[in-house]
């Protein structure tokens, strides 16, 4: 509790029910609401990395995503097309980075996007065009490393999501509503706080150190504000009781036909679980891509029903805000609730309909007046139209380099070719640990579990869009993502063939 906020703090007016020792709601302005909305822009891999850190709340695991992330960290670079592939999965980019980097409580610690061209400046200034990369030391088409940083002159200076003058009330379970008389009076009653004498107003300063606790609480708790302000150092338990309905994703539009993948699942018959799956790189790329998905886009795919703590409430309440009154621009609401992949993170065989954020056509502008630049030529990234007005010495078009390419291949508008190198098979365990497969690794895995061969059954499973969404949802809160995501395939064969 504090009286006034400093430069690195955000002040909140908090209504507390002292009898129940719980937060009724908080009144917040732009700084705090921008922070909450930024959760929806974070890729799942970034969230996994953040909540694995120590804070007032103990570090936690997110379903099977944490073990997936750890297995990527442990995989040798030789199993990826390039070293950049592994970097993309462990440090996924935020497609709305420009909106988040200037907010007062920015939780995303991912390095800001930088731009690189070939170390040979002449290669990037050819009239036929050069290559551009957001990852350093990739290989240019000329064979030289792309390590010359080029600065973006048109980078937008966005300042969060909501207007400076807007105020909101936020319930303990992160429902966000406009701050008006009806909401502020009715909300305490609706939440069961009928004794107004028990309600106390306090001013609380939220610091940068609190941001991680609130992110963690929002993923696992239905009372994250109470947990943060009144139950300091409460430990959030990752193990939660789940019902069968939590794994249901309902009807999926366009599930018939389209891309399908095949895996061989080894099932333990006695408890009807999948021990591991043997799969080719298409399925492995699909599972790996989970780490690049933004949380808002995942919520959109799951129709606001991810079953993650209070995130569904946050997401669904944002959908119902007036985009003309409560966002800095009309399209911002749509960008948040249908968050896109960062540029170059889309797979060309992506089963789920994630799109990547569009970018302008860039050119490389070179200032050849070296007298004003200490003898050096300055280069800038710009989207100047009509670059043909300049000579080939000062301006040239740029094309993005395929991150998975080691030969200077240009990035396709359909997406990249994937992360994992094509090999015989990969082994994916129930909690999404990915390792190269071999007969020895499979036998060693089974030996450790001490499972008799008579209790094992191999089954081929075809995975389409609905099964893919089911796996994605199960990975969010289950450490048995394969078993729970593909539960419909685990009925005993004799049961499936028996008459009704």
Short mmCIF file of C-alpha atoms in Angstrom, two decimals:
data_model
loop_
_atom_site.label_atom_id
_atom_site.label_comp_id
_atom_site.label_asym_id
_atom_site.label_seq_id
_atom_site.Cartn_x
_atom_site.Cartn_y
_atom_site.Cartn_z
CA UNK A 1 0.00 0.00 0.00
CA UNK A 2 1.26 3.47 -0.86
CA UNK A 3 0.18 7.07 -1.31
CA UNK A 4 1.63 8.00 -4.69
CA UNK A 5 3.21 6.19 -7.60
CA UNK A 6 6.73 6.79 -8.80
CA UNK A 7 7.93 6.77 -12.40
CA UNK A 8 8.15 2.95 -12.50
CA UNK A 9 4.88 2.29 -10.67
CA UNK A 10 1.19 2.41 -11.51
CA UNK A 11 -1.30 3.56 -8.88
CA UNK A 12 -4.62 1.71 -8.51
CA UNK A 13 -7.70 2.49 -6.47
CA UNK A 14 -8.61 -0.86 -4.91
CA UNK A 15 -11.92 -1.69 -3.23
CA UNK A 16 -11.45 -4.43 -0.64
CA UNK A 17 -14.09 -6.44 1.19
CA UNK A 18 -12.45 -6.63 4.61
CA UNK A 19 -14.81 -9.28 5.95
CA UNK A 20 -14.03 -11.66 3.10
CA UNK A 21 -10.43 -10.49 2.69
CA UNK A 22 -10.83 -10.17 -1.06
CA UNK A 23 -10.59 -7.54 -3.77
CA UNK A 24 -13.99 -6.41 -5.04
CA UNK A 25 -12.58 -4.49 -7.98
CA UNK A 26 -9.90 -1.99 -8.91
CA UNK A 27 -10.27 1.30 -10.71
CA UNK A 28 -7.50 1.67 -13.27
CA UNK A 29 -6.43 3.94 -16.08
CA UNK A 30 -4.42 3.49 -19.20
CA UNK A 31 -1.14 2.25 -17.70
CA UNK A 32 -2.57 -0.75 -15.87
CA UNK A 33 -5.08 -1.71 -18.57
CA UNK A 34 -2.38 -1.53 -21.25
CA UNK A 35 -0.37 -3.94 -19.12
CA UNK A 36 -3.26 -6.40 -18.79
CA UNK A 37 -4.05 -6.26 -22.51
CA UNK A 38 -0.41 -6.92 -23.36
CA UNK A 39 -0.90 -10.47 -22.00
CA UNK A 40 -2.90 -11.27 -25.14
CA UNK A 41 0.00 -10.28 -27.39
CA UNK A 42 2.56 -12.57 -25.74
CA UNK A 43 3.60 -15.76 -27.59
CA UNK A 44 3.12 -18.90 -25.51
CA UNK A 45 6.87 -19.54 -25.52
CA UNK A 46 7.47 -16.12 -23.97
CA UNK A 47 4.86 -16.78 -21.29
CA UNK A 48 6.48 -20.13 -20.46
CA UNK A 49 9.85 -18.44 -20.11
CA UNK A 50 8.48 -15.65 -17.90
CA UNK A 51 6.53 -17.79 -15.42
CA UNK A 52 9.48 -20.14 -14.99
CA UNK A 53 11.29 -17.34 -13.15
CA UNK A 54 11.26 -16.96 -9.38
CA UNK A 55 9.05 -14.19 -7.97
CA UNK A 56 6.85 -13.77 -4.89
CA UNK A 57 4.96 -16.75 -6.26
CA UNK A 58 6.94 -19.87 -6.98
CA UNK A 59 7.89 -20.59 -10.56
CA UNK A 60 5.32 -22.71 -12.33
CA UNK A 61 4.88 -24.98 -15.32
CA UNK A 62 2.19 -24.40 -17.94
CA UNK A 63 0.58 -27.68 -18.95
CA UNK A 64 2.85 -29.48 -21.40
CA UNK A 65 4.21 -26.27 -22.89
CA UNK A 66 6.94 -25.97 -20.27
CA UNK A 67 8.31 -29.44 -21.00
CA UNK A 68 8.04 -28.73 -24.74
CA UNK A 69 10.03 -25.51 -24.27
CA UNK A 70 12.67 -27.31 -22.20
CA UNK A 71 13.02 -30.08 -24.78
CA UNK A 72 13.64 -27.46 -27.49
CA UNK A 73 16.35 -25.91 -25.32
CA UNK A 74 17.95 -29.34 -24.94
CA UNK A 75 17.76 -30.31 -28.62
CA UNK A 76 21.03 -29.98 -30.51
CA UNK A 77 21.08 -27.30 -33.21
CA UNK A 78 21.82 -30.02 -35.77
CA UNK A 79 18.16 -31.11 -35.61
CA UNK A 80 16.98 -27.70 -36.86
CA UNK A 81 17.35 -26.25 -40.35
CA UNK A 82 19.42 -23.38 -38.93
CA UNK A 83 20.49 -22.09 -35.52
CA UNK A 84 17.91 -19.34 -36.08
CA UNK A 85 15.08 -21.90 -35.89
CA UNK A 86 15.93 -22.70 -32.28
CA UNK A 87 16.18 -19.00 -31.45
CA UNK A 88 12.72 -18.42 -32.98
CA UNK A 89 11.19 -21.01 -30.66
CA UNK A 90 12.97 -20.01 -27.46
CA UNK A 91 12.67 -16.25 -28.06
CA UNK A 92 9.50 -15.90 -30.18
CA UNK A 93 8.73 -12.40 -31.41
CA UNK A 94 5.69 -10.41 -30.37
CA UNK A 95 3.79 -9.23 -33.46
CA UNK A 96 2.55 -6.21 -31.44
CA UNK A 97 5.96 -5.33 -30.08
CA UNK A 98 5.61 -1.70 -31.14
CA UNK A 99 2.47 -1.31 -29.00
CA UNK A 100 3.99 -2.96 -25.92
CA UNK A 101 7.52 -1.59 -25.78
CA UNK A 102 6.47 1.88 -24.60
CA UNK A 103 3.85 0.93 -22.01
CA UNK A 104 4.75 1.70 -18.41
CA UNK A 105 4.69 -1.92 -17.18
CA UNK A 106 6.13 -3.92 -20.06
CA UNK A 107 6.53 -7.54 -18.95
CA UNK A 108 8.00 -8.86 -22.22
CA UNK A 109 11.77 -9.21 -21.84
CA UNK A 110 12.33 -10.42 -25.42
CA UNK A 111 15.03 -8.43 -27.18
CA UNK A 112 13.62 -5.71 -29.42
CA UNK A 113 13.58 -6.60 -33.11
CA UNK A 114 16.67 -5.51 -35.02
CA UNK A 115 17.28 -5.48 -38.77
CA UNK A 116 20.36 -6.71 -40.58
CA UNK A 117 21.69 -6.63 -44.13
CA UNK A 118 24.76 -8.19 -45.69
CA UNK A 119 28.08 -7.10 -44.24
CA UNK A 120 29.00 -6.24 -47.84
CA UNK A 121 27.07 -3.01 -48.34
CA UNK A 122 27.38 -3.22 -52.10
CA UNK A 123 25.48 -6.51 -52.02
CA UNK A 124 22.49 -4.79 -50.37
CA UNK A 125 22.55 -1.75 -52.66
CA UNK A 126 22.21 -3.54 -55.98
CA UNK A 127 19.33 -2.28 -58.06
CA UNK A 128 18.10 -5.88 -58.37
CA UNK A 129 17.62 -5.86 -54.61
CA UNK A 130 19.24 -7.18 -51.45
CA UNK A 131 18.22 -9.32 -48.50
CA UNK A 132 16.96 -8.26 -45.07
CA UNK A 133 16.89 -10.29 -41.85
CA UNK A 134 15.71 -9.76 -38.30
CA UNK A 135 18.25 -12.34 -37.11
CA UNK A 136 21.95 -11.61 -37.12
CA UNK A 137 24.64 -13.64 -38.89
CA UNK A 138 22.34 -15.45 -41.28
CA UNK A 139 23.94 -16.36 -44.58
CA UNK A 140 23.34 -13.94 -47.46
CA UNK A 141 22.90 -15.20 -51.01
CA UNK A 142 26.46 -14.02 -51.68
CA UNK A 143 27.70 -16.30 -48.88
CA UNK A 144 28.68 -13.56 -46.44
CA UNK A 145 27.08 -13.08 -42.99
CA UNK A 146 24.24 -10.61 -42.58
CA UNK A 147 25.55 -8.71 -39.57
CA UNK A 148 25.32 -5.03 -40.59
CA UNK A 149 22.55 -3.50 -38.48
CA UNK A 150 20.27 -1.13 -40.33
CA UNK A 151 17.97 1.25 -38.48
CA UNK A 152 14.27 1.52 -39.19
CA UNK A 153 13.25 5.09 -39.94
CA UNK A 154 9.54 4.25 -40.15
CA UNK A 155 9.20 2.24 -36.97
CA UNK A 156 5.85 3.31 -35.43
CA UNK A 157 5.86 5.03 -32.04
CA UNK A 158 2.73 3.37 -30.65
CA UNK A 159 1.79 4.02 -27.05
CA UNK A 160 -0.26 1.12 -25.81
CA UNK A 161 -3.84 0.21 -26.55
CA UNK A 162 -6.34 2.41 -24.69
CA UNK A 163 -6.72 6.23 -24.65
CA UNK A 164 -5.03 8.37 -22.03
CA UNK A 165 -8.34 9.55 -20.58
CA UNK A 166 -10.13 6.18 -20.38
CA UNK A 167 -10.73 4.57 -16.96
CA UNK A 168 -11.95 1.07 -16.22
CA UNK A 169 -13.04 -1.11 -13.35
CA UNK A 170 -11.53 -4.60 -13.21
CA UNK A 171 -13.01 -7.39 -11.13
CA UNK A 172 -10.94 -9.87 -9.13
CA UNK A 173 -11.24 -12.41 -11.97
CA UNK A 174 -10.08 -9.83 -14.57
CA UNK A 175 -13.35 -8.84 -16.16
CA UNK A 176 -12.73 -5.37 -17.62
CA UNK A 177 -15.62 -2.90 -17.81
CA UNK A 178 -15.91 0.85 -18.47
CA UNK A 179 -15.78 2.94 -15.32
CA UNK A 180 -19.37 4.20 -15.13
CA UNK A 181 -21.92 4.59 -12.35
CA UNK A 182 -23.87 1.43 -13.16
CA UNK A 183 -20.82 -0.83 -13.16
CA UNK A 184 -19.21 0.66 -10.06
CA UNK A 185 -22.38 0.35 -7.94
CA UNK A 186 -23.74 -2.96 -9.23
CA UNK A 187 -20.47 -4.88 -9.39
CA UNK A 188 -19.96 -5.23 -5.61
CA UNK A 189 -23.54 -6.49 -5.24
CA UNK A 190 -23.17 -8.90 -8.14
CA UNK A 191 -20.02 -10.27 -6.55
CA UNK A 192 -21.74 -10.87 -3.19
CA UNK A 193 -20.42 -7.83 -1.29
CA UNK A 194 -23.76 -6.51 -0.03
CA UNK A 195 -22.37 -4.97 3.16
CA UNK A 196 -20.97 -1.65 1.96
CA UNK A 197 -19.64 -0.93 5.47
CA UNK A 198 -17.17 -3.79 4.95
CA UNK A 199 -15.77 -2.23 1.78
CA UNK A 200 -12.61 -0.16 2.13
CA UNK A 201 -10.84 1.91 -0.50
CA UNK A 202 -7.04 1.77 -0.58
CA UNK A 203 -4.40 3.02 -3.01
CA UNK A 204 -1.97 0.37 -4.22
CA UNK A 205 1.13 0.87 -6.31
CA UNK A 206 1.87 -1.88 -8.81
CA UNK A 207 5.59 -2.18 -9.50
CA UNK A 208 7.53 -3.93 -12.22
CA UNK A 209 8.26 -6.69 -9.71
CA UNK A 210 4.51 -7.31 -9.34
CA UNK A 211 3.93 -7.85 -13.06
CA UNK A 212 5.22 -11.40 -13.13
CA UNK A 213 3.07 -12.38 -10.15
CA UNK A 214 -0.04 -11.00 -11.84
CA UNK A 215 0.72 -12.77 -15.12
CA UNK A 216 1.20 -16.04 -13.22
CA UNK A 217 -1.95 -15.49 -11.20
CA UNK A 218 -4.03 -14.71 -14.29
CA UNK A 219 -3.05 -18.07 -15.80
CA UNK A 220 -3.82 -20.22 -12.74
CA UNK A 221 -6.20 -18.35 -10.45
CA UNK A 222 -9.74 -17.00 -10.58
CA UNK A 223 -8.78 -14.40 -7.95
CA UNK A 224 -5.45 -13.02 -9.21
CA UNK A 225 -5.94 -9.50 -7.81
CA UNK A 226 -6.71 -10.81 -4.32
CA UNK A 227 -3.73 -13.15 -4.59
CA UNK A 228 -1.46 -10.25 -5.52
CA UNK A 229 -2.60 -7.59 -3.08
CA UNK A 230 -3.88 -9.50 -0.04
CA UNK A 231 -2.25 -12.92 -0.07
CA UNK A 232 1.37 -12.11 -0.65
CA UNK A 233 3.63 -15.04 -1.49
CA UNK A 234 0.69 -17.41 -1.89
CA UNK A 235 1.88 -20.42 -3.83
CA UNK A 236 -0.21 -21.21 -6.87
CA UNK A 237 -0.46 -24.96 -7.33
CA UNK A 238 -0.07 -26.09 -10.93
CA UNK A 239 -2.01 -29.32 -10.39
CA UNK A 240 -5.71 -28.64 -10.91
CA UNK A 241 -8.68 -30.95 -11.10
CA UNK A 242 -10.01 -31.01 -14.64
CA UNK A 243 -13.29 -32.37 -15.91
CA UNK A 244 -13.76 -33.99 -19.30
CA UNK A 245 -15.65 -30.88 -20.45
CA UNK A 246 -12.54 -28.73 -19.96
CA UNK A 247 -10.91 -30.55 -22.89
CA UNK A 248 -13.91 -30.14 -25.19
CA UNK A 249 -13.44 -27.72 -28.10
CA UNK A 250 -16.89 -28.08 -29.64
CA UNK A 251 -17.56 -27.91 -33.35
CA UNK A 252 -14.70 -26.83 -35.60
CA UNK A 253 -15.46 -25.05 -38.85
CA UNK A 254 -13.71 -26.49 -41.90
CA UNK A 255 -12.53 -29.65 -40.15
CA UNK A 256 -13.49 -31.92 -43.04
CA UNK A 257 -10.80 -32.35 -45.65
CA UNK A 258 -7.72 -30.15 -45.65
CA UNK A 259 -4.30 -31.01 -44.33
CA UNK A 260 -3.92 -34.09 -42.14
CA UNK A 261 -0.94 -35.61 -40.37
CA UNK A 262 -0.29 -39.19 -39.31
CA UNK A 263 1.36 -40.40 -36.12
CA UNK A 264 1.96 -43.82 -34.57
CA UNK A 265 0.88 -43.71 -30.93
CA UNK A 266 2.05 -46.27 -28.38
CA UNK A 267 -0.82 -46.76 -25.94
CA UNK A 268 -0.74 -48.26 -22.47
CA UNK A 269 -3.93 -50.33 -22.39
CA UNK A 270 -4.27 -50.67 -18.61
CA UNK A 271 -4.81 -46.95 -18.04
CA UNK A 272 -5.70 -45.85 -21.58
CA UNK A 273 -2.87 -43.33 -21.97
CA UNK A 274 -0.52 -42.45 -24.79
CA UNK A 275 3.08 -43.06 -23.75
CA UNK A 276 4.59 -41.45 -26.82
CA UNK A 277 4.04 -40.92 -30.52
CA UNK A 278 6.38 -41.51 -33.42
CA UNK A 279 5.97 -38.77 -35.99
CA UNK A 280 7.58 -37.09 -38.97
CA UNK A 281 8.68 -33.49 -39.09
CA UNK A 282 5.26 -32.12 -40.14
CA UNK A 283 3.71 -33.09 -36.80
CA UNK A 284 6.82 -32.01 -34.89
CA UNK A 285 6.76 -28.59 -36.60
CA UNK A 286 3.09 -28.26 -35.69
CA UNK A 287 3.77 -28.97 -32.01
CA UNK A 288 6.83 -26.70 -31.98
CA UNK A 289 4.80 -23.87 -33.47
CA UNK A 290 2.65 -23.77 -30.31
CA UNK A 291 5.47 -21.76 -28.70
CA UNK A 292 5.08 -19.02 -31.33
CA UNK A 293 1.29 -18.64 -31.00
CA UNK A 294 0.15 -15.38 -29.33
CA UNK A 295 -2.22 -15.87 -26.40
CA UNK A 296 -4.96 -13.70 -27.93
CA UNK A 297 -4.86 -15.73 -31.13
CA UNK A 298 -5.09 -18.97 -29.14
CA UNK A 299 -8.13 -17.61 -27.27
CA UNK A 300 -9.69 -16.70 -30.62
CA UNK A 301 -9.08 -20.22 -31.97
CA UNK A 302 -10.68 -21.70 -28.84
CA UNK A 303 -13.62 -19.25 -28.84
CA UNK A 304 -12.55 -17.67 -25.56
CA UNK A 305 -12.55 -21.00 -23.75
CA UNK A 306 -8.93 -21.86 -22.96
CA UNK A 307 -9.72 -22.71 -19.30
CA UNK A 308 -6.63 -20.73 -18.25
CA UNK A 309 -7.29 -19.08 -14.88
CA UNK A 310 -8.83 -15.65 -15.52
CA UNK A 311 -7.55 -15.22 -19.08
CA UNK A 312 -10.89 -16.19 -20.62
CA UNK A 313 -12.59 -13.42 -18.61
CA UNK A 314 -10.01 -10.86 -19.71
CA UNK A 315 -10.34 -11.91 -23.35
CA UNK A 316 -14.14 -12.06 -23.48
CA UNK A 317 -14.59 -8.72 -21.70
CA UNK A 318 -12.27 -7.01 -24.20
CA UNK A 319 -14.47 -8.26 -27.05
CA UNK A 320 -17.45 -6.37 -25.61
CA UNK A 321 -15.73 -2.99 -25.20
CA UNK A 322 -16.69 -0.28 -27.67
CA UNK A 323 -13.72 -0.10 -30.08
CA UNK A 324 -14.44 3.55 -30.91
CA UNK A 325 -14.37 4.73 -27.30
CA UNK A 326 -11.96 2.47 -25.49
CA UNK A 327 -9.11 1.85 -27.93
CA UNK A 328 -6.58 4.20 -29.45
CA UNK A 329 -7.66 3.15 -32.93
CA UNK A 330 -10.67 1.27 -34.25
CA UNK A 331 -8.67 -1.77 -35.43
CA UNK A 332 -6.75 -2.30 -32.16
CA UNK A 333 -9.49 -4.36 -30.54
CA UNK A 334 -9.47 -6.76 -33.50
CA UNK A 335 -5.66 -6.97 -33.43
CA UNK A 336 -5.76 -7.98 -29.76
CA UNK A 337 -8.55 -10.56 -29.87
CA UNK A 338 -7.27 -12.08 -33.12
CA UNK A 339 -3.57 -11.69 -32.42
CA UNK A 340 -1.40 -12.69 -35.36
CA UNK A 341 1.95 -14.40 -35.58
CA UNK A 342 5.03 -12.23 -35.85
CA UNK A 343 6.34 -11.85 -39.38
CA UNK A 344 8.24 -14.92 -40.65
CA UNK A 345 6.86 -17.19 -37.91
CA UNK A 346 4.12 -18.76 -40.01
CA UNK A 347 4.69 -22.26 -41.37
CA UNK A 348 3.72 -22.85 -44.98
CA UNK A 349 1.90 -26.04 -43.90
CA UNK A 350 0.30 -24.55 -40.78
CA UNK A 351 -2.87 -26.52 -40.06
CA UNK A 352 -4.50 -23.88 -37.85
CA UNK A 353 -5.57 -20.64 -39.57
CA UNK A 354 -3.01 -18.36 -37.95
CA UNK A 355 -1.91 -15.46 -40.13
CA UNK A 356 1.26 -13.45 -39.70
CA UNK A 357 1.27 -9.71 -39.35
CA UNK A 358 1.73 -7.91 -42.69
CA UNK A 359 4.70 -5.60 -43.14
CA UNK A 360 5.53 -2.86 -45.67
CA UNK A 361 7.91 -3.33 -48.57
CA UNK A 362 11.25 -2.05 -47.33
CA UNK A 363 14.09 -0.37 -49.16
CA UNK A 364 17.67 0.28 -48.11
CA UNK A 365 18.50 3.98 -48.21
CA UNK A 366 22.20 4.85 -48.02
CA UNK A 367 23.52 8.29 -47.20
CA UNK A 368 26.58 8.64 -49.41
CA UNK A 369 27.57 12.01 -48.01
CA UNK A 370 30.38 10.53 -45.93
CA UNK A 371 31.68 13.98 -44.96
CA UNK A 372 28.84 14.30 -42.47
CA UNK A 373 29.15 10.76 -41.10
CA UNK A 374 32.73 10.50 -39.86
CA UNK A 375 33.76 8.82 -43.07
CA UNK A 376 31.08 6.12 -42.79
CA UNK A 377 28.08 5.44 -45.00
CA UNK A 378 24.82 5.51 -43.03
CA UNK A 379 22.08 3.02 -43.96
CA UNK A 380 18.42 3.22 -43.06
CA UNK A 381 15.42 0.99 -43.51
CA UNK A 382 12.56 2.87 -45.13
CA UNK A 383 9.42 2.23 -47.15
CA UNK A 384 10.00 5.11 -49.52
CA UNK A 385 7.84 4.67 -52.56
CA UNK A 386 9.28 5.20 -55.99
CA UNK A 387 12.84 4.29 -55.05
CA UNK A 388 13.59 4.35 -58.77
CA UNK A 389 13.86 8.12 -58.38
CA UNK A 390 17.20 7.52 -56.72
CA UNK A 391 20.33 6.12 -58.24
CA UNK A 392 21.25 2.53 -57.49
CA UNK A 393 24.00 3.86 -55.23
CA UNK A 394 21.65 5.26 -52.60
CA UNK A 395 18.44 3.19 -52.57
CA UNK A 396 17.55 -0.43 -53.34
CA UNK A 397 14.62 -2.77 -52.60
CA UNK A 398 15.00 -5.43 -49.89
CA UNK A 399 13.42 -8.86 -49.54
CA UNK A 400 13.24 -10.84 -46.31
CA UNK A 401 15.57 -13.80 -45.98
CA UNK A 402 13.96 -17.12 -45.11
CA UNK A 403 14.99 -17.74 -41.45
CA UNK A 404 15.19 -21.48 -42.09
CA UNK A 405 17.46 -20.99 -45.10
CA UNK A 406 21.22 -21.40 -45.07
CA UNK A 407 21.56 -20.47 -48.75
CA UNK A 408 20.05 -16.98 -48.98
CA UNK A 409 16.54 -18.05 -49.99
CA UNK A 410 13.86 -15.33 -49.96
CA UNK A 411 10.93 -15.65 -47.59
CA UNK A 412 7.72 -16.89 -49.21
CA UNK A 413 4.40 -15.12 -48.71
CA UNK A 414 3.01 -18.57 -47.82
CA UNK A 415 5.35 -18.92 -44.83
CA UNK A 416 8.50 -20.77 -43.89
CA UNK A 417 9.29 -24.41 -44.47
CA UNK A 418 9.43 -25.41 -40.80
CA UNK A 419 11.81 -25.77 -37.89
CA UNK A 420 12.78 -29.44 -37.59
CA UNK A 421 14.98 -31.12 -40.17
CA UNK A 422 13.49 -34.02 -42.05
CA UNK A 423 14.71 -37.29 -40.61
CA UNK A 424 13.30 -40.77 -40.14
CA UNK A 425 11.11 -40.15 -37.08
CA UNK A 426 10.86 -38.08 -33.91
CA UNK A 427 9.55 -39.29 -30.56
CA UNK A 428 6.99 -37.03 -28.84
CA UNK A 429 6.06 -37.99 -25.29
CA UNK A 430 2.69 -37.45 -23.63
CA UNK A 431 3.93 -34.15 -22.13
CA UNK A 432 5.33 -33.03 -25.53
CA UNK A 433 9.02 -33.68 -24.94
CA UNK A 434 10.52 -33.99 -28.42
CA UNK A 435 13.61 -36.10 -29.13
CA UNK A 436 15.05 -37.78 -32.23
CA UNK A 437 13.70 -41.32 -32.37
CA UNK A 438 15.68 -44.53 -32.45
CA UNK A 439 14.97 -48.11 -31.44
CA UNK A 440 17.31 -47.69 -28.48
CA UNK A 441 15.61 -44.51 -27.22
CA UNK A 442 12.15 -46.09 -27.44
CA UNK A 443 13.22 -49.27 -25.63
CA UNK A 444 15.06 -47.25 -22.95
CA UNK A 445 11.94 -45.16 -22.39
CA UNK A 446 9.76 -48.24 -21.92
CA UNK A 447 12.36 -49.95 -19.72
CA UNK A 448 12.36 -47.01 -17.32
CA UNK A 449 8.57 -47.24 -17.01
CA UNK A 450 8.70 -51.01 -16.40
CA UNK A 451 5.67 -51.68 -18.58
CA UNK A 452 5.17 -55.27 -19.81
CA UNK A 453 4.84 -55.65 -23.60
CA UNK A 454 1.38 -57.22 -23.15
CA UNK A 455 0.12 -53.86 -21.85
CA UNK A 456 1.18 -52.00 -25.00
CA UNK A 457 -0.66 -51.32 -28.22
CA UNK A 458 0.37 -49.35 -31.30
CA UNK A 459 -2.27 -47.30 -33.08
CA UNK A 460 -2.11 -45.05 -36.14
CA UNK A 461 -3.90 -41.72 -35.61
CA UNK A 462 -4.80 -39.19 -38.29
CA UNK A 463 -4.76 -35.60 -37.10
CA UNK A 464 -6.74 -32.81 -38.73
CA UNK A 465 -7.75 -29.31 -37.67
CA UNK A 466 -10.07 -30.42 -34.84
CA UNK A 467 -7.51 -32.80 -33.38
CA UNK A 468 -4.85 -30.08 -33.72
CA UNK A 469 -6.98 -27.60 -31.77
CA UNK A 470 -7.68 -30.25 -29.14
CA UNK A 471 -3.94 -30.85 -28.72
CA UNK A 472 -3.32 -27.11 -28.45
CA UNK A 473 -5.94 -26.70 -25.72
CA UNK A 474 -4.72 -29.74 -23.79
CA UNK A 475 -1.15 -28.45 -23.91
CA UNK A 476 -2.22 -25.29 -22.04
CA UNK A 477 -3.17 -26.98 -18.78
CA UNK A 478 -2.43 -30.69 -18.98
CA UNK A 479 0.86 -32.52 -18.54
CA UNK A 480 -0.67 -35.31 -20.64
CA UNK A 481 -1.36 -33.35 -23.80
CA UNK A 482 -1.38 -36.33 -26.19
CA UNK A 483 -3.67 -38.43 -24.01
CA UNK A 484 -6.15 -35.65 -23.29
CA UNK A 485 -5.92 -33.99 -26.70
CA UNK A 486 -6.47 -37.28 -28.56
CA UNK A 487 -8.77 -38.97 -26.05
CA UNK A 488 -11.36 -39.78 -28.73
CA UNK A 489 -8.90 -42.24 -30.29
CA UNK A 490 -8.20 -44.18 -27.11
CA UNK A 491 -11.33 -46.31 -26.89
CA UNK A 492 -10.51 -50.02 -27.03
CA UNK A 493 -10.83 -51.39 -30.54
CA UNK A 494 -13.46 -53.95 -29.48
CA UNK A 495 -15.58 -51.13 -28.01
CA UNK A 496 -15.41 -49.13 -31.23
CA UNK A 497 -16.53 -52.15 -33.28
CA UNK A 498 -19.27 -53.35 -30.94
CA UNK A 499 -22.94 -52.85 -32.01
CA UNK A 500 -24.90 -49.96 -30.52
#
